[in-house]
Coordinates of C-alpha atoms and ligand atoms in Angstrom, one line a residue:
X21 CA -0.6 22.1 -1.1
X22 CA -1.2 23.4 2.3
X23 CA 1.0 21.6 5.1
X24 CA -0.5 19.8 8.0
X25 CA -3.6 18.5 5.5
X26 CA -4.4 15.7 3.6
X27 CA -3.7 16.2 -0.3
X28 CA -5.5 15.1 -3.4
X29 CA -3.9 13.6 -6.7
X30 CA -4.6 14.4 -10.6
X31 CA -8.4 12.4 -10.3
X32 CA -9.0 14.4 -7.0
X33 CA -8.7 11.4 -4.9
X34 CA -6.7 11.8 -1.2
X35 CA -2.9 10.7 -1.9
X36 CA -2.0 7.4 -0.1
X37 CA 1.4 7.6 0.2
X38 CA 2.2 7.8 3.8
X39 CA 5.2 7.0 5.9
X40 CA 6.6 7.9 2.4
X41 CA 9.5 9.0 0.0
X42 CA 10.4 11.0 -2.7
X43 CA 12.9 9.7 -5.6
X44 CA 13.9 11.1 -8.3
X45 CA 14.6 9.2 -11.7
X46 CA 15.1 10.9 -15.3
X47 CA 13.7 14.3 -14.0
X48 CA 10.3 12.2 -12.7
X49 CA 9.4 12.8 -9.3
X50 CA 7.8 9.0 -7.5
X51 CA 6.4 9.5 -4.1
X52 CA 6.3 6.2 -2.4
X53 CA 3.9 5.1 0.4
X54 CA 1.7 3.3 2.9
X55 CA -1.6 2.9 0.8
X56 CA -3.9 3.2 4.1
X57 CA -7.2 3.8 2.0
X58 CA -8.2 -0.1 2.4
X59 CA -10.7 -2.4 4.4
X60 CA -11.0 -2.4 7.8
X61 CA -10.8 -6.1 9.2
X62 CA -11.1 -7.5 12.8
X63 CA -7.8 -9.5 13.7
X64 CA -8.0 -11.0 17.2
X65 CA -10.9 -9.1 18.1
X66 CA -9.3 -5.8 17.1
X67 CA -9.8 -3.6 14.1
X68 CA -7.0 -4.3 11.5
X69 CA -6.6 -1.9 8.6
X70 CA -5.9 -3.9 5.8
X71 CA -2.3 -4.2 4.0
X72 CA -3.5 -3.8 0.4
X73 CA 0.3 -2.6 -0.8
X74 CA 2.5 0.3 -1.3
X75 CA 1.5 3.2 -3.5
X76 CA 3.5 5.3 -6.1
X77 CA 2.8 8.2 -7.1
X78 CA 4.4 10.5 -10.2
X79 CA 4.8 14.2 -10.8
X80 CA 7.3 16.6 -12.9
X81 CA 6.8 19.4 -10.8
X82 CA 6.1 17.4 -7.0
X83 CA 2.8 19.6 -6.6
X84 CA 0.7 18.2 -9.5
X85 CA 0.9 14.3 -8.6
X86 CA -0.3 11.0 -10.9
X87 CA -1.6 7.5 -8.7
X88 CA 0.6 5.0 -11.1
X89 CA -1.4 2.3 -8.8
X90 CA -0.2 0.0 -6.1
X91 CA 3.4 -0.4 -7.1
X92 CA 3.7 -3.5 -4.6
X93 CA 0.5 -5.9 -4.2
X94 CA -0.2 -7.5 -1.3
X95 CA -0.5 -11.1 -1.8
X96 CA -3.9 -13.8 -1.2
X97 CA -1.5 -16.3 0.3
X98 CA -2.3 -16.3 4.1
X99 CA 1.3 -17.5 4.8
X100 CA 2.7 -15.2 3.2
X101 CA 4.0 -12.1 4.5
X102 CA 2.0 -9.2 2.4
X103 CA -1.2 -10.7 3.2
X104 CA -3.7 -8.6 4.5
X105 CA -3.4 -9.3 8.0
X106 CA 0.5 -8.3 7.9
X107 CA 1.2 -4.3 8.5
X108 CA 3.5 -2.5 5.9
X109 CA 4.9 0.5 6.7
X110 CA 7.5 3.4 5.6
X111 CA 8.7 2.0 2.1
X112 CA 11.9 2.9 0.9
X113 CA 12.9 2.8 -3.0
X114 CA 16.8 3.2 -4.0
X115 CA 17.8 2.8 -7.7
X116 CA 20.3 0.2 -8.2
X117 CA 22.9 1.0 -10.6
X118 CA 24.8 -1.5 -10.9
X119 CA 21.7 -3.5 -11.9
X120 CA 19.4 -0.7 -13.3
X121 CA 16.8 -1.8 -11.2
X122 CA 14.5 -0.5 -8.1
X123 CA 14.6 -1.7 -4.6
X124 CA 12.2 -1.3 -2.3
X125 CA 12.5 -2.4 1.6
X126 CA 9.9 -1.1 4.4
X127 CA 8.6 -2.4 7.5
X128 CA 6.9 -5.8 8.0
X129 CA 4.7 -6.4 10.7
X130 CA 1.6 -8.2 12.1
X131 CA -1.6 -6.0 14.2
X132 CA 0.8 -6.0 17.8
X133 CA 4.1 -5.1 16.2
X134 CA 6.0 -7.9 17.7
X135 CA 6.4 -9.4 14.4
X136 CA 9.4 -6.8 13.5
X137 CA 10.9 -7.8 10.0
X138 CA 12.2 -5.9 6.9
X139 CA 10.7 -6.5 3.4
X140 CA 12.9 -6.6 0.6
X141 CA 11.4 -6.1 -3.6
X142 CA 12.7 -5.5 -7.0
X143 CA 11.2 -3.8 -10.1
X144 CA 12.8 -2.9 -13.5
X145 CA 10.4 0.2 -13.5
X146 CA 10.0 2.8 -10.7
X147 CA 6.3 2.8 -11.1
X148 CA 7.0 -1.1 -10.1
X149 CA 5.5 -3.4 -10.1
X150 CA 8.0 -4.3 -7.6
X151 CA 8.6 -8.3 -7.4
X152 CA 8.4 -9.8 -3.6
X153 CA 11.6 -11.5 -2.9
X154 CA 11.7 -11.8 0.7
X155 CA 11.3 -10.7 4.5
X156 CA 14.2 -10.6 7.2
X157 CA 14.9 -9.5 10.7
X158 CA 18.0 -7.6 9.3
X159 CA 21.1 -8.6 11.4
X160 CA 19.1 -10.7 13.1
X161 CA 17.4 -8.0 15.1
X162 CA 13.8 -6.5 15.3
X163 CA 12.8 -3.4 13.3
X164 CA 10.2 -1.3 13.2
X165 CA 10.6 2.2 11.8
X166 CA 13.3 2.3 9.1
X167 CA 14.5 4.3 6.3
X168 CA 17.1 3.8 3.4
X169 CA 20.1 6.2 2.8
X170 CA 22.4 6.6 -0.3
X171 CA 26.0 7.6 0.4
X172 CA 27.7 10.0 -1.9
X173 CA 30.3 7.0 -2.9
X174 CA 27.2 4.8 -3.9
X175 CA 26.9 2.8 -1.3
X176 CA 23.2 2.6 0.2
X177 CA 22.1 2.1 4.3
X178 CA 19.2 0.8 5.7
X179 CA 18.4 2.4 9.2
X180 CA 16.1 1.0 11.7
X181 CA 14.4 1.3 15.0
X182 CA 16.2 -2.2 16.9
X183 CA 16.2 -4.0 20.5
X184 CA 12.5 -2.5 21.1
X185 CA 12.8 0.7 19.6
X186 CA 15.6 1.6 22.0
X187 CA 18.6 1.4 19.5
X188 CA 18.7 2.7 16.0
X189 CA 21.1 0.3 13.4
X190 CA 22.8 2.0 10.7
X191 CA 23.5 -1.4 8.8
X192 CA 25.2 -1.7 5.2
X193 CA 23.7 -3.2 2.0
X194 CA 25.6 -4.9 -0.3
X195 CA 25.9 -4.0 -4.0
X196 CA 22.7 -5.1 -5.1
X197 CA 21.2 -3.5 -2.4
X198 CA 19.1 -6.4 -1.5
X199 CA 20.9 -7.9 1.5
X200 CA 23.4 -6.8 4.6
X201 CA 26.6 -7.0 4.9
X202 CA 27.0 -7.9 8.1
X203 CA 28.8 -4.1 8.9
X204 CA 27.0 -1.9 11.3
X205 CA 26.6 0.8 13.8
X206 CA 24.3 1.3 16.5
X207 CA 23.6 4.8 17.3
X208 CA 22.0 6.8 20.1
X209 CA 21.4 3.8 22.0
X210 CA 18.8 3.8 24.5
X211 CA 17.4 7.1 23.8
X212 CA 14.1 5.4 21.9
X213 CA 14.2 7.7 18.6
X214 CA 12.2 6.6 15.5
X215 CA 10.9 7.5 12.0
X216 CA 14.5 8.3 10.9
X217 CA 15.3 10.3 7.9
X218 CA 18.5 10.9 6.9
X219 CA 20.7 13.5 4.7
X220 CA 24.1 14.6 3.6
X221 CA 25.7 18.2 3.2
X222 CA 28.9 19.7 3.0
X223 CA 30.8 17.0 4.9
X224 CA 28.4 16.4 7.7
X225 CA 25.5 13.9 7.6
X226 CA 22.2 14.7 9.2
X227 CA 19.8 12.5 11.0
X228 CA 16.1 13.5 11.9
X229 CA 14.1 11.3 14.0
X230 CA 11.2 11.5 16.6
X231 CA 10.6 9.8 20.0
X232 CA 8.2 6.5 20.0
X233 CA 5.0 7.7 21.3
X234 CA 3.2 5.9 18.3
X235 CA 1.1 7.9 16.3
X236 CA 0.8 10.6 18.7
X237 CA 3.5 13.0 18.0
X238 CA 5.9 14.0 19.9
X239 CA 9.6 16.5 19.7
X240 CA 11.8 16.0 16.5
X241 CA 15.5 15.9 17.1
X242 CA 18.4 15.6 15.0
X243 CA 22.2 14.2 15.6
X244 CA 24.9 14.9 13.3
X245 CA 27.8 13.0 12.1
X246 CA 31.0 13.6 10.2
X247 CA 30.9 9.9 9.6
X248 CA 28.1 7.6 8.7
X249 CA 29.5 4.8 10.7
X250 CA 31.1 7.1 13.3
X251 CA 29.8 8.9 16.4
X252 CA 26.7 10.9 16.3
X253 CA 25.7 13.6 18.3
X254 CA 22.6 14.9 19.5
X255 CA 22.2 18.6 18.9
X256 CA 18.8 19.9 19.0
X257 CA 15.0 20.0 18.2
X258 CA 15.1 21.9 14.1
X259 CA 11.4 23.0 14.5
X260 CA 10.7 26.9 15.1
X261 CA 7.0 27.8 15.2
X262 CA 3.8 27.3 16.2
X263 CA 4.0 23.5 18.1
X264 CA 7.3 22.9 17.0
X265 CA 7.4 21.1 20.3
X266 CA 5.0 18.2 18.9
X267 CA 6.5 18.9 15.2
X268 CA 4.0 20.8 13.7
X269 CA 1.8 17.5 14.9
X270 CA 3.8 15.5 12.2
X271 CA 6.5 13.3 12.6
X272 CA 9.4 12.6 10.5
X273 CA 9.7 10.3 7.5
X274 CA 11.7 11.1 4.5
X275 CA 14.2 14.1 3.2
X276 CA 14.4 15.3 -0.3
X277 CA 16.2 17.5 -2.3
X278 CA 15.2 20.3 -5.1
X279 CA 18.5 21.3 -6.3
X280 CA 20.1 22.5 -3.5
X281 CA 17.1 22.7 -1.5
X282 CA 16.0 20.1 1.4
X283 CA 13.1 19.2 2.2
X284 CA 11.7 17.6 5.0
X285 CA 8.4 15.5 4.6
X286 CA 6.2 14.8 8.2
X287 CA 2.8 12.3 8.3
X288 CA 0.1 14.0 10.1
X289 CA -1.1 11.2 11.6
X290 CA -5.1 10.3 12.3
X291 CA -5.1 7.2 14.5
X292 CA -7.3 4.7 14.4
X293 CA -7.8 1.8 11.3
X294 CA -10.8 4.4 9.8
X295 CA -9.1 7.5 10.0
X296 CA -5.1 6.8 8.9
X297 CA -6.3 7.4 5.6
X298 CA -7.0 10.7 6.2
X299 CA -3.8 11.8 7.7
X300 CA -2.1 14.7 6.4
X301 CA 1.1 15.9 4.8
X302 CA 3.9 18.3 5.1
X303 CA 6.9 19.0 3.2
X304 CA 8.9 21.8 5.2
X305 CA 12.1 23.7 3.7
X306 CA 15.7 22.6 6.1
X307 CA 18.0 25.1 6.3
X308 CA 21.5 23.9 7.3
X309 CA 25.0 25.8 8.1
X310 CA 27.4 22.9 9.7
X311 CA 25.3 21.7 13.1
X312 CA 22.7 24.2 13.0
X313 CA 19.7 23.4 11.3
X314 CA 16.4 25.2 11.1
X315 CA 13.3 23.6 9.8
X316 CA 10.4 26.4 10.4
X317 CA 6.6 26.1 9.8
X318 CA 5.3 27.1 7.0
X319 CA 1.4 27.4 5.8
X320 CA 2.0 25.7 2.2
X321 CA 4.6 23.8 0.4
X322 CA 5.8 26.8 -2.0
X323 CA 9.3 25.5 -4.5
Ligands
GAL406 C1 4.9 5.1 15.1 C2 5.6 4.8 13.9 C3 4.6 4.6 12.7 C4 3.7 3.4 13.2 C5 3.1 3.7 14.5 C6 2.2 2.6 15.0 O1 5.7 5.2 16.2 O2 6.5 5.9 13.6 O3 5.3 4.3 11.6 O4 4.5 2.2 13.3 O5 4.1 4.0 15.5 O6 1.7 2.8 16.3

């Protein structure tokens, strides 16, 4: 798997998981995300890619990886807000335990992004297919980029890109992980940071995000926290290497763990409604001692 390209699945075809995930249920590794590998509509007069649904993928070993199909569907109903002319972006899948279930919530959002709404769905399996139960603007905000987090105590987050991108929202789901609270904390307001992925070690959570230059990238940072809900600070870019100014030419979307091992996984983005099917992957090793963190470039993904 060589970073920075696109990679193929057990039949050979490109994986279509971007904006994606990594969970990991009963020692099966599911890699969630944007299935952009559809038709190519015109919408207003512009070129819409098609929301078809979200992919999952499975794999023991996360480098030999199985298309289980579209895990979510998009739906024929024009009114409805998986139809083809919606966008769907950056799924996010948390096992419920309370239920022994799946949730999924990702980005909802129509051709000019003003739509802004969270999507929330439900499957008994995490190969789906998850069950549509409805879209929000969480709090009663916009959000675009967004990402879930599960504390250590159980309780799970949903982060988001609010006001215009200028805020993000740490907000708290309740126990079935399918609604807010209503508690919340807005962090590193005005500084515009997206694609948010999230982590805990040692006492000290970890937040990776980028700027919002859309699919052009631009300088990762990360902000740290000894509390969730607390104050974050901004500490530094992680990337060392070759372009670790434009990270790698990735951007942020998801952290995941091999033991004790973090990974972080960037979208290599190819704009344009033909070509974001062809955008590439990376899953770079985080190394972490209290505020420092390191994520260098490397060549391949190598466990
Ligand atoms: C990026 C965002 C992507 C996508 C893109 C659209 O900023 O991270 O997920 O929404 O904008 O331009």
């Amino acid at each position: 798997m060589k970073n920075g390209t696109i990679w193929c699945d057990d039949q050979g075809n490109t994986i279509q998981a971007h904006g994606g995930m990594i969970l990991r249920h009963e020692g099966v590794w599911y890699w969630y995300g944007e299935h952009k590998d559809a038709p190519v509509s015109i919408q207003n007069g512009m070129e819409h890619l098609n929301f078809v649904g979200i992919s999952c993928y499975s794999s023991t070993d996360l480098m030999n990886w199985h298309h289980e199909g579209l895990c979510l569907t998009a739906s024929e109903d024009p009114a409805n807000d998986l139809y083809l002319d919606k966008i769907g972006e950056r799924p996010k899948v948390l096992y419920n335990k309370k239920n022994n279930n799946f949730v999924m919530w990702w980005h909802v959002d129509r051709r000019d992004y003003e739509y802004a709404k969270q999507g929330v769905a439900i499957a008994e399996r995490p190969e789906g297919p998850f069950r549509y139960v409805e879209t929000i603007h969480p709090l009663r905000a916009d959000s675009r980029d967004m990402t879930l987090f599960q504390d250590v105590d159980g309780k799970a987050y949903a982060i988001f890109s609010s006001d215009w991108n200028k805020t993000l929202r740490i907000g708290e789901l309740n126990d079935d992980f399918t609604g807010y609270t209503g508690r919340y904390k807005d962090v590193m307001q005005g500084q515009s940071r997206e694609a948010p992925a999230l982590f805990y070690r040692d006492g000290l959570y970890y937040m990776i995000t980028s700027g919002c230059t859309g699919w052009r990238p631009n300088s990762a940072l990360y902000a740290v926290a000894e509390d969730l809900m607390g104050e974050w600070r901004l500490i530094d870019n992680p990337c060392m290497g070759p372009d670790y100014r434009n990270t790698f030419h990735g951007q942020s979307t998801y952290v995941f763990a091999v033991g004790e091992q973090l990974y972080l996984m960037l979208d290599h983005w190819k704009p344009g409604a033909h070509e974001l099917k062809s955008s590439g992957y990376s899953f770079l090793p985080i190394t972490v001692r209290g505020d420092y963190m390191e994520i260098p470039w490397q060549d391949e993904f190598v466990l």
